[in-house]
């Protein structure tokens, strides 16, 4: 079994390595804007390392001059001491200059990636957003964007400086001393790197498991808070805590294993460095005893080793962090590489709405191949007319509005607006031409003014007041202590269902689109408010092409045409009077709702 797993493991690792290189190359475009700063920062880096490597050389000259005790002892060491101080100052100066210059590059790259991710998420289909885990993807994005900063930090501030310093030290050792010094140094570094890579690769499984469980736990906690009311309805606080705790318990076990394996790695790295430095010092001391090296040489070699191995001691941490960073970054770039399900055709024109006629022609659609929602649906909403769609839950009514907005593409058939197939025009122009009042109105956790202006960011205060007046909500807004600046809470939870619905109606009015969709727009309103707003909706819809998806049949009796849907098909159509005369499904639904209203009326009188 072990032999069977090895090729698969090697294949997986090769794939990961290819992804890592691919992701590193994908980062380059984000650095191009400030390439001048990048090159200047690298120049500062090289200058800092030259000064750093020059310090042990000057230290050797100081020790040798003191050992010789020449007549220049009071002059020569003084100049060297000044040179020693100047090199230390130069090293610090160029390091800080590098950090300052590169800060703009790093934070600009993070900003660009963050904006690109949000832009891409908005391009992905509704299907993706309905299936995604909000908490998990938020954590993945957070780790991914921070990984870019971490990677750039390690590359510019740690890995590249170590490589430059190591090269300079190697050149000096090979030029001035016996080859054995370079051999021991190279061998120590090679063994150290191989050991670090092998152990770190072994530890990566623990890190991936930690990431997965971390995202899972985050998603569970956020999901339980988003559904706060549901949790309270069913007294399931303990159930949520137990579920969250089980995930964190798994995370805890993996985290402990990860820490234990890191201790093994750190001890092994310390052993390799200790052996290497001891061998170098033994060779240098032996050279001084034999007279082939001066005390200054011993001091310089010792200083070089300390200077080289101190940052090398952190190379293991850097390599681990680099691998973790690349793993986190891979999630981000996989998200960016996920192709949108709904895309514009090349050079797609904008939708031109002259009349606003809507036609569904033989439309078939299903969210999955196993579940067909619409079957050969055909109907027309004439320009300036109001067509209502009714039917039992699951009949496919709301799917019509999603297809019209092109959140999904039809499986077959076509949807036309003024004779233009909506798949051939830009999504932006299509959605600009349609206004909607949805059944479930979700508001931003911002002011009422912001939520209203979302329909038209250029709307003036006068425009807002007129729209709010039409939606029967102005007096309510102005009665609030903060009035238009009242914060509505997350998802609009501080407003009632009816208040949120009226905000949505006012927002649609502000958009002023030629086509309007009311998706059970009065379902959250009481009867009195519904009647008042129904008049408003009728006035608003008067000069628009309007598609009304309704549950309460009383709201659509004045529609120019009513479509009755059942199991994804239109089974009846006509005016309210015509459908009642047909004595079919619509008549049954009408009688049922009249009966329910009568019962509710009787109950309300009995309560009084």
Coordinates of C-alpha atoms in Angstrom, one line a residue:
X1 CA 0.0 0.0 0.0
X2 CA 2.9 2.3 0.8
X3 CA 4.4 1.8 -2.6
X4 CA 1.1 2.5 -4.2
X5 CA 0.7 5.8 -2.3
X6 CA 4.2 7.2 -3.2
X7 CA 3.5 8.0 -6.9
X8 CA 0.3 9.7 -5.9
X9 CA 2.1 11.8 -3.2
X10 CA 4.8 12.7 -5.7
X11 CA 2.2 13.7 -8.3
X12 CA 0.4 15.9 -5.7
X13 CA 3.6 17.5 -4.6
X14 CA 4.6 18.3 -8.2
X15 CA 1.1 19.8 -8.8
X16 CA 1.5 21.9 -5.6
X17 CA 5.0 23.1 -6.8
X18 CA 3.6 24.1 -10.2
X19 CA 0.8 26.0 -8.5
X20 CA 3.3 27.8 -6.3
X21 CA 5.3 29.0 -9.3
X22 CA 2.1 29.8 -11.1
X23 CA 0.9 31.9 -8.1
X24 CA 4.3 33.7 -7.8
X25 CA 4.1 34.6 -11.5
X26 CA 0.5 35.7 -11.0
X27 CA 1.7 38.2 -8.4
X28 CA 4.1 40.1 -10.8
X29 CA 1.4 42.2 -12.5
X30 CA 0.5 43.7 -9.1
X31 CA 4.1 44.9 -8.7
X32 CA 4.4 46.5 -12.1
X33 CA 2.9 49.9 -11.1
X34 CA 5.9 50.6 -8.8
X35 CA 8.7 48.7 -10.5
X36 CA 11.0 51.7 -10.0
X37 CA 10.5 51.4 -6.3
X38 CA 11.1 47.7 -6.5
X39 CA 14.5 48.1 -8.2
X40 CA 15.5 50.9 -5.8
X41 CA 14.5 48.8 -2.8
X42 CA 16.6 45.9 -4.2
X43 CA 19.6 48.3 -4.7
X44 CA 19.2 49.5 -1.1
X45 CA 19.1 45.8 0.0
X46 CA 22.4 45.1 -1.8
X47 CA 24.0 48.2 -0.4
X48 CA 22.9 47.2 3.1
X49 CA 24.4 43.7 2.7
X50 CA 27.7 45.0 1.3
X51 CA 28.0 47.2 4.4
X52 CA 27.0 44.3 6.7
X53 CA 29.7 42.0 5.2
X54 CA 32.3 44.8 5.4
X55 CA 31.9 45.0 9.2
X56 CA 33.7 41.7 10.0
X57 CA 36.4 42.7 7.4
X58 CA 37.1 46.0 9.3
X59 CA 36.9 44.1 12.6
X60 CA 39.7 41.8 11.4
X61 CA 41.8 44.8 10.4
X62 CA 41.3 46.4 13.8
X63 CA 42.3 43.2 15.7
X64 CA 45.4 42.7 13.4
X65 CA 46.5 46.3 13.9
X66 CA 46.2 45.9 17.7
X67 CA 48.1 42.6 17.5
X68 CA 51.0 44.2 15.5
X69 CA 51.4 47.1 18.0
X70 CA 52.9 49.4 15.4
X71 CA 53.7 53.0 16.0
X72 CA 50.5 53.9 14.2
X73 CA 48.5 52.2 16.9
X74 CA 46.8 55.4 17.9
X75 CA 46.0 56.5 14.4
X76 CA 45.2 53.4 12.3
X77 CA 42.6 51.8 14.7
X78 CA 40.9 55.1 15.1
X79 CA 40.2 55.4 11.4
X80 CA 39.1 51.8 11.3
X81 CA 36.8 52.3 14.2
X82 CA 35.3 55.2 12.3
X83 CA 34.9 53.0 9.3
X84 CA 33.4 50.2 11.5
X85 CA 30.8 52.7 12.8
X86 CA 30.1 54.1 9.4
X87 CA 29.4 50.6 8.0
X88 CA 27.0 49.8 10.8
X89 CA 25.3 53.1 10.2
X90 CA 25.1 52.5 6.4
X91 CA 23.7 49.0 7.0
X92 CA 20.9 50.4 9.2
X93 CA 20.3 53.3 6.9
X94 CA 19.9 51.2 3.7
X95 CA 17.7 48.7 5.5
X96 CA 15.3 51.3 6.7
X97 CA 15.4 53.1 3.3
X98 CA 14.5 49.7 1.7
X99 CA 11.6 49.2 4.1
X100 CA 10.3 52.8 3.5
X101 CA 10.5 52.6 -0.3
X102 CA 9.0 49.1 -0.5
X103 CA 6.1 49.9 1.8
X104 CA 4.1 51.6 -1.0
X105 CA 4.7 48.5 -3.2
X106 CA 3.5 46.0 -0.6
X107 CA 0.4 47.8 0.5
X108 CA -0.5 48.8 -3.1
X109 CA -0.4 45.2 -4.1
X110 CA -2.6 44.2 -1.2
X111 CA -5.1 46.9 -2.2
X112 CA -5.1 45.8 -5.8
X113 CA -5.6 42.2 -5.0
X114 CA -8.4 42.9 -2.5
X115 CA -10.3 45.1 -5.1
X116 CA -9.7 42.4 -7.7
X117 CA -11.1 39.7 -5.5
X118 CA -14.3 41.7 -4.6
X119 CA -14.7 42.5 -8.3
X120 CA -14.4 38.9 -9.3
X121 CA -16.8 37.8 -6.5
X122 CA -19.4 40.1 -8.0
X123 CA -18.8 38.6 -11.4
X124 CA -19.4 35.1 -10.2
X125 CA -22.9 33.7 -10.7
X126 CA -25.8 33.7 -8.2
X127 CA -25.4 29.9 -8.1
X128 CA -21.9 30.3 -6.6
X129 CA -23.1 32.8 -4.0
X130 CA -26.1 30.6 -3.0
X131 CA -23.8 27.6 -2.5
X132 CA -20.8 29.3 -0.9
X133 CA -20.1 29.4 2.9
X134 CA -19.9 33.1 3.8
X135 CA -17.7 32.7 6.9
X136 CA -15.3 30.2 5.3
X137 CA -14.8 32.3 2.1
X138 CA -14.3 35.5 4.2
X139 CA -11.6 33.7 6.2
X140 CA -9.9 32.4 3.0
X141 CA -9.9 35.8 1.4
X142 CA -8.5 37.4 4.6
X143 CA -5.7 34.8 4.8
X144 CA -5.0 35.1 1.1
X145 CA -4.6 38.9 1.0
X146 CA -2.5 38.9 4.1
X147 CA -0.4 36.2 2.6
X148 CA 0.7 38.6 -0.2
X149 CA 2.1 41.0 2.4
X150 CA 3.8 38.1 4.2
X151 CA 5.3 36.7 1.0
X152 CA 6.7 40.1 -0.1
X153 CA 8.1 40.7 3.3
X154 CA 9.9 37.4 3.3
X155 CA 11.2 37.8 -0.2
X156 CA 12.5 41.3 0.1
X157 CA 13.4 41.5 3.8
X158 CA 14.6 37.9 4.5
X159 CA 15.2 35.4 1.7
X160 CA 16.9 37.6 -0.8
X161 CA 19.1 39.4 1.8
X162 CA 20.2 36.0 3.2
X163 CA 21.0 34.8 -0.3
X164 CA 23.0 38.0 -1.1
X165 CA 24.9 37.9 2.2
X166 CA 25.6 34.2 1.9
X167 CA 27.1 34.8 -1.6
X168 CA 29.3 37.6 -0.4
X169 CA 30.6 35.6 2.5
X170 CA 31.3 32.6 0.3
X171 CA 33.3 34.7 -2.1
X172 CA 35.4 36.1 0.8
X173 CA 36.0 32.7 2.3
X174 CA 37.0 31.1 -1.0
X175 CA 39.3 34.0 -1.9
X176 CA 41.1 34.4 1.5
X177 CA 41.1 31.0 3.2
X178 CA 41.5 27.2 2.5
X179 CA 38.7 25.6 0.6
X180 CA 37.8 23.5 3.7
X181 CA 36.1 26.6 5.2
X182 CA 33.9 27.0 2.2
X183 CA 33.2 23.3 2.1
X184 CA 32.1 23.1 5.7
X185 CA 30.0 26.3 5.3
X186 CA 28.3 25.0 2.1
X187 CA 27.8 21.6 3.5
X188 CA 26.2 22.9 6.7
X189 CA 23.8 25.1 4.8
X190 CA 23.0 22.3 2.4
X191 CA 22.2 19.8 5.2
X192 CA 20.2 22.5 7.0
X193 CA 18.1 23.3 3.9
X194 CA 17.4 19.7 3.0
X195 CA 16.4 18.8 6.6
X196 CA 14.2 21.9 6.8
X197 CA 12.5 21.2 3.5
X198 CA 11.8 17.5 4.2
X199 CA 10.4 18.0 7.7
X200 CA 8.4 21.0 6.6
X201 CA 6.8 19.1 3.8
X202 CA 5.9 16.4 6.3
X203 CA 4.3 19.1 8.5
X204 CA 2.2 20.7 5.7
X205 CA -0.6 18.2 6.1
X206 CA -1.2 19.5 9.6
X207 CA -1.3 23.1 8.4
X208 CA -3.8 22.3 5.7
X209 CA -6.0 20.5 8.2
X210 CA -5.7 23.5 10.5
X211 CA -6.8 25.9 7.7
X212 CA -9.7 23.7 6.8
X213 CA -10.9 23.4 10.3
X214 CA -10.3 27.1 11.0
X215 CA -12.5 28.0 8.0
X216 CA -15.1 25.5 9.0
X217 CA -15.3 26.8 12.6
X218 CA -15.5 30.4 11.3
X219 CA -18.3 29.5 9.0
X220 CA -20.2 27.7 11.7
X221 CA -19.9 30.6 14.2
X222 CA -21.0 33.3 11.6
X223 CA -23.8 31.1 10.3
X224 CA -25.2 30.7 13.8
X225 CA -25.1 34.4 14.3
X226 CA -26.7 35.2 10.9
X227 CA -29.5 32.8 11.9
X228 CA -29.7 34.2 15.5
X229 CA -33.5 34.4 15.5
X230 CA -33.8 30.8 14.3
X231 CA -31.4 29.6 16.9
X232 CA -33.5 31.3 19.6
X233 CA -36.8 30.1 18.1
X234 CA -35.7 26.5 18.7
X235 CA -33.7 26.9 21.9
X236 CA -30.7 25.5 20.0
X237 CA -27.9 27.6 21.5
X238 CA -26.3 24.5 23.1
X239 CA -26.5 22.6 19.7
X240 CA -24.6 25.4 18.0
X241 CA -22.0 25.6 20.8
X242 CA -21.5 21.8 20.7
X243 CA -21.1 21.8 16.9
X244 CA -18.6 24.7 17.1
X245 CA -16.8 23.1 19.9
X246 CA -16.4 19.7 18.1
X247 CA -14.8 21.5 15.1
X248 CA -12.4 23.5 17.4
X249 CA -11.6 20.3 19.3
X250 CA -10.4 18.7 16.0
X251 CA -8.5 22.0 15.2
X252 CA -6.9 21.8 18.7
X253 CA -5.6 18.3 18.2
X254 CA -4.1 19.1 14.8
X255 CA -2.6 22.3 16.2
X256 CA -0.9 20.4 19.0
X257 CA 0.6 17.9 16.5
X258 CA 1.8 20.8 14.4
X259 CA 3.5 22.5 17.4
X260 CA 5.1 19.2 18.4
X261 CA 6.5 18.5 15.0
X262 CA 7.8 22.1 14.9
X263 CA 9.8 21.5 18.1
X264 CA 11.4 18.5 16.4
X265 CA 12.2 20.6 13.5
X266 CA 13.7 23.5 15.6
X267 CA 15.9 21.1 17.6
X268 CA 17.2 19.4 14.4
X269 CA 18.0 22.8 12.9
X270 CA 19.8 23.9 16.1
X271 CA 21.9 20.7 16.1
X272 CA 23.0 21.2 12.4
X273 CA 24.0 24.9 13.1
X274 CA 25.9 24.0 16.3
X275 CA 27.9 21.3 14.5
X276 CA 28.7 23.6 11.6
X277 CA 29.8 26.5 13.7
X278 CA 31.9 24.3 16.0
X279 CA 33.7 22.8 13.0
X280 CA 34.4 26.3 11.5
X281 CA 35.7 27.5 14.9
X282 CA 37.9 24.4 15.3
X283 CA 39.5 25.0 11.8
X284 CA 40.0 28.7 12.5
X285 CA 41.6 28.1 15.9
X286 CA 43.8 25.4 14.5
X287 CA 44.9 27.8 11.8
X288 CA 45.9 30.5 14.4
X289 CA 47.8 27.9 16.4
X290 CA 49.7 26.8 13.3
X291 CA 50.3 30.4 12.3
X292 CA 48.5 30.3 9.0
X293 CA 45.8 32.6 10.3
X294 CA 45.9 35.7 12.5
X295 CA 43.7 36.5 15.4
X296 CA 41.9 38.9 13.1
X297 CA 41.2 36.1 10.7
X298 CA 39.7 34.0 13.6
X299 CA 37.6 37.0 14.7
X300 CA 36.4 37.6 11.1
X301 CA 35.5 34.0 10.4
X302 CA 33.6 33.8 13.7
X303 CA 31.8 37.1 12.9
X304 CA 30.9 35.8 9.5
X305 CA 29.5 32.6 10.9
X306 CA 27.5 34.4 13.5
X307 CA 26.3 36.9 10.9
X308 CA 25.4 34.1 8.5
X309 CA 23.9 31.5 10.8
X310 CA 21.8 33.8 12.9
X311 CA 19.5 34.7 10.0
X312 CA 19.9 31.2 8.7
X313 CA 18.5 30.0 12.0
X314 CA 15.3 31.8 11.1
X315 CA 15.3 30.3 7.6
X316 CA 13.3 27.3 8.8
X317 CA 10.6 29.5 10.2
X318 CA 10.7 31.6 7.0
X319 CA 10.4 28.5 4.8
X320 CA 7.5 27.1 6.8
X321 CA 5.8 30.5 6.7
X322 CA 6.5 30.7 3.0
X323 CA 4.9 27.3 2.4
X324 CA 1.9 28.3 4.5
X325 CA 1.7 31.6 2.8
X326 CA 1.8 29.9 -0.6
X327 CA -1.0 27.5 0.5
X328 CA -3.1 30.5 1.7
X329 CA -2.4 32.4 -1.5
X330 CA -3.4 29.4 -3.6
X331 CA -6.9 29.5 -2.2
X332 CA -7.1 33.2 -3.3
X333 CA -5.8 32.7 -6.8
X334 CA -8.0 29.6 -7.3
X335 CA -10.9 31.9 -6.5
X336 CA -9.6 34.5 -8.9
X337 CA -9.2 31.8 -11.6
X338 CA -12.8 30.5 -11.1
X339 CA -14.5 31.3 -14.4
X340 CA -17.9 33.2 -14.1
X341 CA -20.8 31.1 -15.2
X342 CA -22.6 34.1 -16.8
X343 CA -20.4 36.1 -19.2
X344 CA -20.9 38.8 -21.8
X345 CA -20.2 37.8 -25.4
X346 CA -17.2 39.4 -27.1
X347 CA -18.0 43.0 -28.1
X348 CA -21.6 42.6 -26.8
X349 CA -23.7 45.7 -27.5
X350 CA -25.7 47.5 -24.9
X351 CA -29.4 46.7 -24.6
X352 CA -31.5 49.3 -26.3
X353 CA -35.0 49.7 -24.8
X354 CA -37.5 51.5 -26.9
X355 CA -40.8 50.0 -25.8
X356 CA -39.9 47.5 -23.1
X357 CA -41.6 44.4 -24.5
X358 CA -40.6 41.1 -22.8
X359 CA -40.9 37.7 -24.5
X360 CA -40.2 34.3 -23.2
X361 CA -40.0 31.8 -26.0
X362 CA -40.0 28.0 -25.3
X363 CA -37.8 28.5 -22.2
X364 CA -36.5 25.4 -20.5
X365 CA -34.5 25.7 -17.2
X366 CA -33.4 23.7 -14.3
X367 CA -30.9 24.7 -11.5
X368 CA -29.6 21.1 -11.7
X369 CA -29.9 18.5 -14.5
X370 CA -32.0 16.4 -12.1
X371 CA -34.5 19.1 -11.3
X372 CA -36.3 20.8 -14.1
X373 CA -38.0 24.0 -13.1
X374 CA -39.5 25.5 -16.3
X375 CA -40.8 23.5 -19.3
X376 CA -41.4 25.2 -22.6
X377 CA -42.6 28.4 -21.0
X378 CA -43.7 31.0 -23.6
X379 CA -45.5 34.3 -22.9
X380 CA -45.3 38.0 -23.8
X381 CA -45.4 41.1 -21.6
X382 CA -46.4 43.9 -24.0
X383 CA -44.7 47.3 -23.7
X384 CA -46.3 49.4 -21.0
X385 CA -48.6 46.6 -19.8
X386 CA -48.8 44.7 -16.5
X387 CA -48.6 40.9 -16.5
X388 CA -49.0 38.9 -13.3
X389 CA -47.7 35.4 -12.6
X390 CA -49.4 33.3 -9.9
X391 CA -49.2 29.7 -8.7
X392 CA -48.4 27.6 -5.8
X393 CA -44.9 27.6 -4.1
X394 CA -42.4 25.8 -6.3
X395 CA -44.2 26.4 -9.5
X396 CA -41.3 28.4 -10.9
X397 CA -42.6 32.0 -10.5
X398 CA -39.5 33.6 -9.0
X399 CA -37.3 31.7 -11.4
X400 CA -38.7 33.9 -14.2
X401 CA -37.3 37.1 -12.6
X402 CA -33.9 35.5 -12.0
X403 CA -33.7 34.5 -15.7
X404 CA -34.9 37.9 -16.8
X405 CA -32.0 39.5 -14.7
X406 CA -29.8 36.8 -16.3
X407 CA -28.5 35.5 -13.0
X408 CA -28.8 32.2 -14.9
X409 CA -28.9 31.4 -18.6
X410 CA -31.8 29.3 -20.0
X411 CA -31.1 25.7 -20.9
X412 CA -33.0 26.2 -24.2
X413 CA -35.3 28.8 -25.7
X414 CA -34.7 32.5 -25.4
X415 CA -35.7 35.6 -23.5
X416 CA -36.1 38.8 -25.6
X417 CA -36.5 42.4 -24.7
X418 CA -37.6 44.5 -27.7
X419 CA -36.5 41.6 -29.9
X420 CA -33.0 41.4 -28.4
X421 CA -31.9 38.1 -26.9
X422 CA -30.7 39.1 -23.4
X423 CA -27.7 36.7 -23.8
X424 CA -26.3 38.9 -26.6
X425 CA -26.2 42.2 -24.7
X426 CA -24.1 43.4 -21.8
X427 CA -25.3 42.3 -18.3
X428 CA -24.7 45.9 -17.1
X429 CA -27.1 47.4 -19.6
X430 CA -29.7 44.6 -19.1
X431 CA -29.8 45.1 -15.3
X432 CA -29.8 48.9 -15.6
X433 CA -33.1 48.6 -17.6
X434 CA -34.8 46.5 -14.9
X435 CA -36.0 47.5 -11.4
X436 CA -37.1 45.0 -8.8
X437 CA -38.9 44.9 -5.5
X438 CA -38.0 41.5 -4.2
X439 CA -40.0 39.4 -1.7
X440 CA -37.1 39.2 0.8
X441 CA -35.6 42.7 1.0
X442 CA -32.0 42.7 2.4
X443 CA -30.6 46.1 3.3
X444 CA -27.0 47.3 3.9
X445 CA -26.0 47.9 7.5
X446 CA -25.9 51.7 6.8
X447 CA -28.3 54.6 6.9
X448 CA -31.7 54.7 5.4
X449 CA -30.4 57.5 3.1
X450 CA -27.6 55.2 1.8
X451 CA -30.1 52.3 1.2
X452 CA -32.5 54.5 -0.7
X453 CA -29.7 56.2 -2.8
X454 CA -28.6 52.7 -3.8
X455 CA -31.3 52.8 -6.4
X456 CA -29.7 56.0 -7.8
X457 CA -26.5 57.3 -6.2
X458 CA -27.0 60.7 -7.9
X459 CA -30.4 61.2 -6.3
X460 CA -30.9 64.5 -4.4
X461 CA -32.6 64.9 -1.1
X462 CA -35.7 66.1 -2.9
X463 CA -35.7 62.9 -5.1
X464 CA -35.4 60.8 -1.9
X465 CA -38.3 62.6 -0.3
X466 CA -40.5 62.2 -3.3
X467 CA -39.8 58.5 -3.6
X468 CA -40.3 57.9 0.1
X469 CA -43.6 59.8 -0.1
X470 CA -44.7 57.5 -3.0
X471 CA -43.7 54.5 -1.0
X472 CA -45.7 55.6 2.0
X473 CA -42.6 55.7 4.2
X474 CA -41.5 59.4 4.4
X475 CA -43.4 60.2 7.6
X476 CA -42.0 57.1 9.3
X477 CA -38.4 58.1 8.3
X478 CA -38.8 61.7 9.5
X479 CA -40.3 60.5 12.8
X480 CA -37.1 58.7 13.7
X481 CA -34.6 60.4 16.0
X482 CA -31.8 60.2 13.3
X483 CA -34.3 60.5 10.5
X484 CA -32.6 59.8 7.1
X485 CA -29.3 59.0 8.9
X486 CA -30.9 56.1 10.9
X487 CA -28.7 53.0 10.7
X488 CA -31.0 50.0 9.7
X489 CA -28.8 47.3 11.2
X490 CA -27.3 44.2 9.6
X491 CA -29.6 43.0 6.8
X492 CA -32.1 45.7 7.9
X493 CA -33.0 43.9 11.1
X494 CA -33.9 47.2 12.9
X495 CA -36.8 47.7 10.5
X496 CA -40.0 45.6 10.3
X497 CA -40.7 43.5 7.2
X498 CA -43.2 46.1 5.9
X499 CA -40.7 49.0 6.5
X500 CA -38.0 47.2 4.6
X501 CA -40.4 46.4 1.8
X502 CA -41.3 50.1 1.5
X503 CA -37.6 51.1 1.4
X504 CA -37.2 48.6 -1.5
X505 CA -40.2 50.1 -3.3
X506 CA -38.8 53.6 -2.9
X507 CA -35.4 52.4 -4.1
X508 CA -36.9 50.9 -7.2
X509 CA -38.8 54.2 -7.9
X510 CA -35.5 56.1 -7.7
X511 CA -33.9 53.8 -10.3
X512 CA -36.6 54.8 -12.8
X513 CA -36.2 51.7 -15.1
X514 CA -38.4 51.0 -18.1
X515 CA -39.1 47.5 -16.8
X516 CA -40.3 46.7 -13.3
X517 CA -40.5 43.4 -11.5
X518 CA -42.6 43.0 -8.3
X519 CA -41.7 39.7 -6.7
X520 CA -44.4 39.3 -4.1
X521 CA -43.7 42.9 -3.3
X522 CA -46.5 43.4 -0.7
X523 CA -46.1 40.0 1.0
X524 CA -44.7 41.5 4.2
X525 CA -47.4 44.3 4.6
X526 CA -50.5 44.5 6.6
X527 CA -53.8 44.8 4.7
X528 CA -54.1 48.6 5.3
X529 CA -50.6 49.3 4.2
X530 CA -50.9 46.9 1.3
X531 CA -53.9 48.7 -0.1
X532 CA -52.1 52.1 0.2
X533 CA -48.9 50.8 -1.5
X534 CA -50.9 48.9 -4.1
X535 CA -52.2 52.2 -5.4
X536 CA -48.6 53.5 -5.4
X537 CA -47.4 50.4 -7.3
X538 CA -50.2 50.9 -9.8
X539 CA -49.2 54.5 -10.3
X540 CA -45.5 53.6 -10.6
X541 CA -46.2 50.7 -13.0
X542 CA -48.5 52.9 -15.1
X543 CA -45.8 53.9 -17.6
X544 CA -43.6 50.8 -17.3
X545 CA -43.6 47.3 -18.6
X546 CA -44.4 45.4 -15.4
X547 CA -44.1 41.7 -14.4
X548 CA -45.8 41.0 -11.1
X549 CA -45.1 37.7 -9.3
X550 CA -47.8 37.4 -6.7
X551 CA -49.0 35.2 -3.9
X552 CA -52.0 37.4 -2.9
X553 CA -54.4 37.3 -5.8
X554 CA -56.1 40.4 -4.6
X555 CA -53.1 42.5 -5.6
X556 CA -53.2 41.5 -9.3
X557 CA -56.9 41.6 -10.2
X558 CA -56.3 44.7 -12.4
X559 CA -53.4 43.1 -14.3
X560 CA -53.7 43.2 -18.1
X561 CA -52.9 39.5 -18.2
X562 CA -52.6 36.8 -15.5
X563 CA -50.5 33.7 -16.0
X564 CA -51.2 30.7 -13.8
X565 CA -48.2 28.4 -13.4
X566 CA -48.1 24.8 -12.1
X567 CA -45.0 22.5 -12.1
X568 CA -43.0 24.8 -14.4
X569 CA -45.7 25.3 -17.0
X570 CA -48.3 27.9 -17.8
X571 CA -51.6 26.1 -17.4
X572 CA -54.0 29.1 -17.6
X573 CA -53.9 32.7 -18.8
X574 CA -56.3 35.6 -19.2
X575 CA -57.7 38.5 -17.2
X576 CA -59.0 38.1 -13.7
X577 CA -62.6 37.8 -14.9
X578 CA -61.8 35.4 -17.7
X579 CA -59.9 33.1 -15.4
X580 CA -62.7 33.0 -12.8
X581 CA -65.1 32.1 -15.6
X582 CA -62.8 29.2 -16.7
X583 CA -63.3 27.7 -13.2
X584 CA -59.8 26.1 -13.2
X585 CA -56.8 26.3 -10.9
X586 CA -57.0 30.1 -10.6
X587 CA -60.6 29.9 -9.5
X588 CA -59.6 27.3 -6.8
X589 CA -56.8 29.6 -5.6
X590 CA -59.2 32.6 -5.5
X591 CA -61.9 30.7 -3.6
X592 CA -59.3 29.4 -1.1
X593 CA -57.9 32.8 -0.4
X594 CA -61.4 34.3 0.0
X595 CA -62.1 31.5 2.5
X596 CA -58.9 32.2 4.4
X597 CA -59.7 36.0 4.6
X598 CA -63.2 35.2 5.9
X599 CA -61.8 33.0 8.6
X600 CA -59.2 35.6 9.6
X601 CA -61.9 38.2 9.7
X602 CA -64.1 36.0 12.0
X603 CA -61.1 35.3 14.3
X604 CA -60.3 39.0 14.6
X605 CA -63.9 39.9 15.5
X606 CA -64.0 37.0 18.0
X607 CA -60.8 38.4 19.7
X608 CA -62.4 41.8 20.1

